[in-house]
GROMACS .gro file of C-alpha atoms in nm:
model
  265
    1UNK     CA    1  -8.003  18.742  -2.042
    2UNK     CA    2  -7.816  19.059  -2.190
    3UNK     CA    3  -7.656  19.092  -1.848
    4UNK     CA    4  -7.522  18.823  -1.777
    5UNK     CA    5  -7.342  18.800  -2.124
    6UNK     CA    6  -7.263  19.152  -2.015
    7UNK     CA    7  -7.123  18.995  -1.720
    8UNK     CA    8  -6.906  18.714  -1.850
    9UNK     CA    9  -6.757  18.949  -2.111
   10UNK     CA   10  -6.456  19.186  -2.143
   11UNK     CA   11  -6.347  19.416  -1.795
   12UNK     CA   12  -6.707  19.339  -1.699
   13UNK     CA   13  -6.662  18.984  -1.658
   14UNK     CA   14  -6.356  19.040  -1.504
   15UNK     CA   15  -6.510  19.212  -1.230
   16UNK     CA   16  -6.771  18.999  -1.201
   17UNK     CA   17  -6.532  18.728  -1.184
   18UNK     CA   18  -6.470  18.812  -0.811
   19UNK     CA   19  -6.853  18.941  -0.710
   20UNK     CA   20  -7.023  18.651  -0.884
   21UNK     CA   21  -7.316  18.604  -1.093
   22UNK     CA   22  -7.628  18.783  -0.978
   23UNK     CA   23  -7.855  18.565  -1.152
   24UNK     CA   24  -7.701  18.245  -1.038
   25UNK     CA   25  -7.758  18.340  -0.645
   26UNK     CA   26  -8.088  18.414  -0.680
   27UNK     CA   27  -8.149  18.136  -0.885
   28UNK     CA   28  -7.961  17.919  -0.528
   29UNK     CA   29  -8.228  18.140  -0.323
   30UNK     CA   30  -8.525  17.998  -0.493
   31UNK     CA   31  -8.383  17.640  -0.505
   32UNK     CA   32  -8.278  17.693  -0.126
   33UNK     CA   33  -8.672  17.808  -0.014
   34UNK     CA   34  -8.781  17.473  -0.173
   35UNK     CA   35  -8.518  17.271   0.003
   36UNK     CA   36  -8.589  17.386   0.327
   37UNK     CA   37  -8.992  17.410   0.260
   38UNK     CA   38  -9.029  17.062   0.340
   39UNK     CA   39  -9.329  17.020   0.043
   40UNK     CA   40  -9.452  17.179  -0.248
   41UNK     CA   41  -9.491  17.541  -0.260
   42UNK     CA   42  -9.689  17.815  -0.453
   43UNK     CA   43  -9.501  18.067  -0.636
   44UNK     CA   44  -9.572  18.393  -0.430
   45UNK     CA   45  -9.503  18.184  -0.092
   46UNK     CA   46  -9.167  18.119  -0.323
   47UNK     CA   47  -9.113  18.477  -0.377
   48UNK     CA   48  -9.148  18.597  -0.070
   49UNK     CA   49  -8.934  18.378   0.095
   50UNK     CA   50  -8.646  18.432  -0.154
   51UNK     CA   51  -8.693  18.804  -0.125
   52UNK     CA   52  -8.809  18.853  -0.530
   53UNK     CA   53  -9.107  18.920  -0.752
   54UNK     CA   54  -9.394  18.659  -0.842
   55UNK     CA   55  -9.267  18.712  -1.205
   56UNK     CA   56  -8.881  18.728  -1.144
   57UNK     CA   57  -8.965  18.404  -0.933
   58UNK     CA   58  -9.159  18.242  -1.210
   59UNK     CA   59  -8.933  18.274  -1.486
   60UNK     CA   60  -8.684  18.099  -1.292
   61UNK     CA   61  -8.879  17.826  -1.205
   62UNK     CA   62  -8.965  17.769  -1.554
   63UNK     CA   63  -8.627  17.718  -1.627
   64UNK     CA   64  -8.615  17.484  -1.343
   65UNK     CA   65  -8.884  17.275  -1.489
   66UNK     CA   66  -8.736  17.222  -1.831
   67UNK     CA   67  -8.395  17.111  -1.641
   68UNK     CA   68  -8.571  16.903  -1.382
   69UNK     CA   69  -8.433  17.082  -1.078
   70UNK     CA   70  -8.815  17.157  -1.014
   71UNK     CA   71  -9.134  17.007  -1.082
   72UNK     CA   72  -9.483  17.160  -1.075
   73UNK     CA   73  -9.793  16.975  -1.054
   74UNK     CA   74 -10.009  17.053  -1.305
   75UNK     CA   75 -10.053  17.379  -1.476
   76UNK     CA   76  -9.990  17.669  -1.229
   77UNK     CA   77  -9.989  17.452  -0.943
   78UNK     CA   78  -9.729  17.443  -0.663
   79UNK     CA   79  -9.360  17.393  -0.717
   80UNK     CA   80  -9.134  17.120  -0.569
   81UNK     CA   81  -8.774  16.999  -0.600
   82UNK     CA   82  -8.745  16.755  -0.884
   83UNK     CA   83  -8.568  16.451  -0.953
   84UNK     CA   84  -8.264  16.596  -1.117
   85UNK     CA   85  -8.259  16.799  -0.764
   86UNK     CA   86  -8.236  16.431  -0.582
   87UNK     CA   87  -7.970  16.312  -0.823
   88UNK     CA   88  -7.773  16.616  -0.727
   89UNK     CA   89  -7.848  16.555  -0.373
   90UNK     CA   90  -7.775  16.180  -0.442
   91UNK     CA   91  -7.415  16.252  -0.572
   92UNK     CA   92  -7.307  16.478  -0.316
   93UNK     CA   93  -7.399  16.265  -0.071
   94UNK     CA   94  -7.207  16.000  -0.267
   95UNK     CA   95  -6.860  16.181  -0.250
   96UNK     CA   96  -6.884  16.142   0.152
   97UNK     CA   97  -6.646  15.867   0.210
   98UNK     CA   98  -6.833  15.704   0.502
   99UNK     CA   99  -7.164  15.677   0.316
  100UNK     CA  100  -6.987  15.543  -0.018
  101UNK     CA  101  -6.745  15.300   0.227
  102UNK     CA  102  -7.122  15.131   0.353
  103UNK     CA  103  -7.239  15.169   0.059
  104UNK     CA  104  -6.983  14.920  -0.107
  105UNK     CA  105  -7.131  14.673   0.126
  106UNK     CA  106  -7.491  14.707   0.008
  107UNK     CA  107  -7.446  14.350  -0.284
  108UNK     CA  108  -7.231  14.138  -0.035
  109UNK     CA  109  -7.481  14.165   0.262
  110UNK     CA  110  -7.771  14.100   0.019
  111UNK     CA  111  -7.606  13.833  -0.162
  112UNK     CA  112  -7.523  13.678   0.208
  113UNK     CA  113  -7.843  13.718   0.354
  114UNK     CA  114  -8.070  13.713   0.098
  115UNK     CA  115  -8.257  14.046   0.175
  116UNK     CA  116  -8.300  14.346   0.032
  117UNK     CA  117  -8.021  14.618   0.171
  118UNK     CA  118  -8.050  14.990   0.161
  119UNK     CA  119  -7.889  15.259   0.285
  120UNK     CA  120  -8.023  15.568   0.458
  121UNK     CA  121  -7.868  15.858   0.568
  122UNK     CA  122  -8.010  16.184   0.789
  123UNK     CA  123  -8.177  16.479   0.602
  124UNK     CA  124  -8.407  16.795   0.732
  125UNK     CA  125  -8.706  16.558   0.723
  126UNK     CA  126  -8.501  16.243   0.889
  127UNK     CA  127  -8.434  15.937   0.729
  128UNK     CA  128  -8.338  15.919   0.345
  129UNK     CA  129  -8.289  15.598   0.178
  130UNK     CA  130  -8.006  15.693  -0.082
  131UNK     CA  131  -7.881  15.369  -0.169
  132UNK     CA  132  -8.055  15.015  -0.252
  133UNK     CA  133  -7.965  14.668  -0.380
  134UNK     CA  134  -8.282  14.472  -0.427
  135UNK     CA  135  -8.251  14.058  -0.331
  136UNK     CA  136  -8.329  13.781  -0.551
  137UNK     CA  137  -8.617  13.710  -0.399
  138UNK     CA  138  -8.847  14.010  -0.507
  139UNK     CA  139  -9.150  14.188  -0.281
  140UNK     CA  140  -9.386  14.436  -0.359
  141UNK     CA  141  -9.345  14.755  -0.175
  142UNK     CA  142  -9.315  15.099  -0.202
  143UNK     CA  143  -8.954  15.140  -0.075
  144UNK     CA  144  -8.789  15.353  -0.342
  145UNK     CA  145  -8.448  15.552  -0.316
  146UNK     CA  146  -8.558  15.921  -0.178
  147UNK     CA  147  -8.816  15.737   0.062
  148UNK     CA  148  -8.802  15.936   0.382
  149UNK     CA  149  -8.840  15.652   0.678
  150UNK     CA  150  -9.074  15.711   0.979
  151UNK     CA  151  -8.866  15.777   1.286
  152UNK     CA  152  -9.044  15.532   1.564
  153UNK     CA  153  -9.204  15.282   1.326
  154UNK     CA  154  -8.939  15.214   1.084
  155UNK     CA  155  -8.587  14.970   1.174
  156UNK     CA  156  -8.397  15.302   1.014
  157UNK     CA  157  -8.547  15.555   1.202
  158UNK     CA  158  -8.526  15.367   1.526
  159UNK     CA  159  -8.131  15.346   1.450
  160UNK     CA  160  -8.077  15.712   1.365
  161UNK     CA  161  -8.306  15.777   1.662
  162UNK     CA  162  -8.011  15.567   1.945
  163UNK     CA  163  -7.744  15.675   1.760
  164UNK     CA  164  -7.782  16.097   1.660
  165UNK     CA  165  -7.810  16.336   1.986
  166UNK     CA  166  -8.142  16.425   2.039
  167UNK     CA  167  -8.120  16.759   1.967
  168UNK     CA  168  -8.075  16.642   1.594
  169UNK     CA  169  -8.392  16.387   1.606
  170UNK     CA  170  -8.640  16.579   1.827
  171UNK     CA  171  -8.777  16.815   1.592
  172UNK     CA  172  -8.893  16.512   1.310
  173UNK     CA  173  -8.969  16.304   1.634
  174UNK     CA  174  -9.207  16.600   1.719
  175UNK     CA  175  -9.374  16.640   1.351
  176UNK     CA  176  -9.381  16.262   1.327
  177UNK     CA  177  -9.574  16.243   1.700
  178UNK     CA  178  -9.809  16.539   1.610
  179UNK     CA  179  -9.896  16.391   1.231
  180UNK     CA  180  -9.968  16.037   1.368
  181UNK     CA  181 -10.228  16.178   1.678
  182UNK     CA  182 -10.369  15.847   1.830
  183UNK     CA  183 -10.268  15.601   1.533
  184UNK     CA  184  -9.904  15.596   1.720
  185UNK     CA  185  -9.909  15.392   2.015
  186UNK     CA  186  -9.720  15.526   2.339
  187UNK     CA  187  -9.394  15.467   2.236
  188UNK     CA  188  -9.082  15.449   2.591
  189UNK     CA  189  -8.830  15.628   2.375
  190UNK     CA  190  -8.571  15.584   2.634
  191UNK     CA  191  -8.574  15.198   2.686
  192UNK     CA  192  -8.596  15.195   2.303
  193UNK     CA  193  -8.293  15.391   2.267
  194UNK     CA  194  -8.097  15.219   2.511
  195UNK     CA  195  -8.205  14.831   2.415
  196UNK     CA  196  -8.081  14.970   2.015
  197UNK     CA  197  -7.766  15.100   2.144
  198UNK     CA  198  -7.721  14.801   2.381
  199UNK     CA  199  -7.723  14.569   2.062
  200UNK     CA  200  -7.631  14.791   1.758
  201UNK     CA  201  -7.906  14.648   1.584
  202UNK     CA  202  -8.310  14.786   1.550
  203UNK     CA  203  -8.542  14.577   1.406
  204UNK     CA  204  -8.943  14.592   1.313
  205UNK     CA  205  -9.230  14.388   1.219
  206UNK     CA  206  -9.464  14.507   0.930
  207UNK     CA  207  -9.451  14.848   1.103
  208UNK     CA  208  -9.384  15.058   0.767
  209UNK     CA  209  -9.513  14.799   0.492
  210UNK     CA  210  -9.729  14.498   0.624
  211UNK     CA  211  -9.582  14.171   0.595
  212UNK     CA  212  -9.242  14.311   0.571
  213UNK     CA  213  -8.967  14.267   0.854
  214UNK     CA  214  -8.636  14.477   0.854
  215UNK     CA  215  -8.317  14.507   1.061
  216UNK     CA  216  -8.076  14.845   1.102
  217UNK     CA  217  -7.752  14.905   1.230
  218UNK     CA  218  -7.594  15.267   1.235
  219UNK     CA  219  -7.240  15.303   1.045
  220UNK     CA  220  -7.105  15.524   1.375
  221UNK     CA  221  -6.821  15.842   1.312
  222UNK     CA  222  -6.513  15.907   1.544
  223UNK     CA  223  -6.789  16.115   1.740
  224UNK     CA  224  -7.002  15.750   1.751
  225UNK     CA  225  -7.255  15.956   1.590
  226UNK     CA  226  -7.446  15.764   1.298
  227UNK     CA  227  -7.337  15.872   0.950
  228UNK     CA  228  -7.562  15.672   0.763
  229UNK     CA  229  -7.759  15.343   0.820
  230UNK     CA  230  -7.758  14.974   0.688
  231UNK     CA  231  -8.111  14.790   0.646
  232UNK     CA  232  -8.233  14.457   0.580
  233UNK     CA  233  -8.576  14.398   0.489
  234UNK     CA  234  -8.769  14.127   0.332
  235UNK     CA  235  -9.055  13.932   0.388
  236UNK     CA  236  -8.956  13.682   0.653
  237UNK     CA  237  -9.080  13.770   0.958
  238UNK     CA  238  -8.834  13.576   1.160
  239UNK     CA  239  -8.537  13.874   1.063
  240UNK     CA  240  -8.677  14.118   1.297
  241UNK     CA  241  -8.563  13.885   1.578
  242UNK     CA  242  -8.251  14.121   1.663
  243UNK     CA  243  -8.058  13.778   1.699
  244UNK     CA  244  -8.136  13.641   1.360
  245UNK     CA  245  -7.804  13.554   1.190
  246UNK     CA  246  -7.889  13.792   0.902
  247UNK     CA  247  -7.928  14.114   1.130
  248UNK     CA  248  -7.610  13.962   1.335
  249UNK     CA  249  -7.387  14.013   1.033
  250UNK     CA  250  -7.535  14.334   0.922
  251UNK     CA  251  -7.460  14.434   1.315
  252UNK     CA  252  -7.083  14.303   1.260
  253UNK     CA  253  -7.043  14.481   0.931
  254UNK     CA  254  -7.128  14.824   1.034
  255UNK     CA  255  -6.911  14.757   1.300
  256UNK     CA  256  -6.678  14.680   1.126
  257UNK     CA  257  -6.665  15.047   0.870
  258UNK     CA  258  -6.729  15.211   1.216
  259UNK     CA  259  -6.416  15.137   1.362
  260UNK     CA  260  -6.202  15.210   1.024
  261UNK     CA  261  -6.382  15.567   1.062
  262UNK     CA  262  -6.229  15.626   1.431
  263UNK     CA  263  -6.558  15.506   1.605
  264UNK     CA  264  -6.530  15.335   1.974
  265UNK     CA  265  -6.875  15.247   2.052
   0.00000   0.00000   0.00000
């Protein structure tokens, strides 16, 4: 702690003013290796990867605890990114003006449809809900903001999957495959892809949650690359018909923001 008071004080600070604080980039490393770790961690696989000592590493992450940047489960167990860590992510993600423009939409299509509408956007791990405005008519699920949404069994995934180049998707397509073995049935990406981008809408049939039914369209850039994703879901089975009037709108909506955001598709 003495340095870095050292550091913020008289010609010291000054210098330090254009190298940075020390402290505060390693700090970044540690929060970095847990970003990109893709689960919890132990603290010498931390370490390691962030190029420091077990007990340099720990003293940081204790900090990081008390904060809620990091979370540990249970005493000495492994670390993991905590929930002020997903606010942060949350709010940067929040600044982007096309994910806060389809994000305004979020009450009017619930309030129109009468299902609950989220919005997801892509992450290392794939699909992120980020946003959510819950119906009046409740459900019970698990959907939660910071749910990550399966790739080939989700409306979401499905959307990202037609509408992000496949060089973006393959690698969570891959993990997904591998995880699932045999309990994913054969799956003909390509006629998926092209039937989704053929209608701008993906829907699903108590695939993630049973007795649940959902509907995506992608909210495309000037690129017609998705930027972030509308859903539907609720409990009537009937909305995963791709021409129910419920996913029709949410189709026309996110056409709608696409085209003020230069898209052609």
């Amino acid at each position: 702690m003495a340095a870095i008071e050292l550091e913020e004080g008289g010609a010291a600070g000054a210098a330090a003013g254009s190298r940075g604080i020390q402290s505060v980039e390693i700090g970044n490393r540690v929060l970095m290796v847990l970003m990109r770790a893709g689960g919890p961690l132990p603290l010498k696989a931390i370490a390691q990867a962030a190029g420091i000592s077990a007990s340099n590493a720990h003293r940081y992450l204790a900090s990081y605890v008390r904060d809620g940047l990091v979370v540990q489960d249970g005493d000495g167990g492994r670390y993991d990114l905590g929930p002020i860590a997903l606010q942060l992510g949350l709010a940067a993600m929040g600044r982007l003006d096309p994910v806060a423009r389809a994000a305004a939409e979020l009450p009017s299509l619930a309030e129109a449809s009468g299902f609950t509408a989220h919005l997801a956007v892509w992450s290392l791990h794939g699909a992120v809900v980020v946003r959510l405005h819950r119906s009046r008519v409740p459900f019970v699920g698990a959907l939660s903001l910071g749910s990550v949404m399966p790739l080939l069994r989700s409306a979401t995934g499905r959307t990202f999957l037609a509408w992000l180049p496949e060089s973006v998707t393959a690698p969570v397509l891959a993990t997904e495959t591998r995880a699932a073995g045999r309990d994913l049935p054969p799956v003909d990406v390509d006629a998926l892809v092209a039937e989704i981008r053929a209608r701008r809408v993906a829907t699903v049939d108590g695939s993630v949650v049973p007795g649940l039914a959902a509907a995506s369209s992608p909210v495309l850039d000037w690129q017609n690359e998705a930027q972030c994703v509308l859903t539907l879901i609720g409990t009537d089975r009937a909305l995963a018909d791709p021409d129910h009037p419920a996913a029709l709108l949410l189709a026309e909506r996110c056409r709608i923001i696409s085209e003020e955001l230069g898209a052609t598709a």
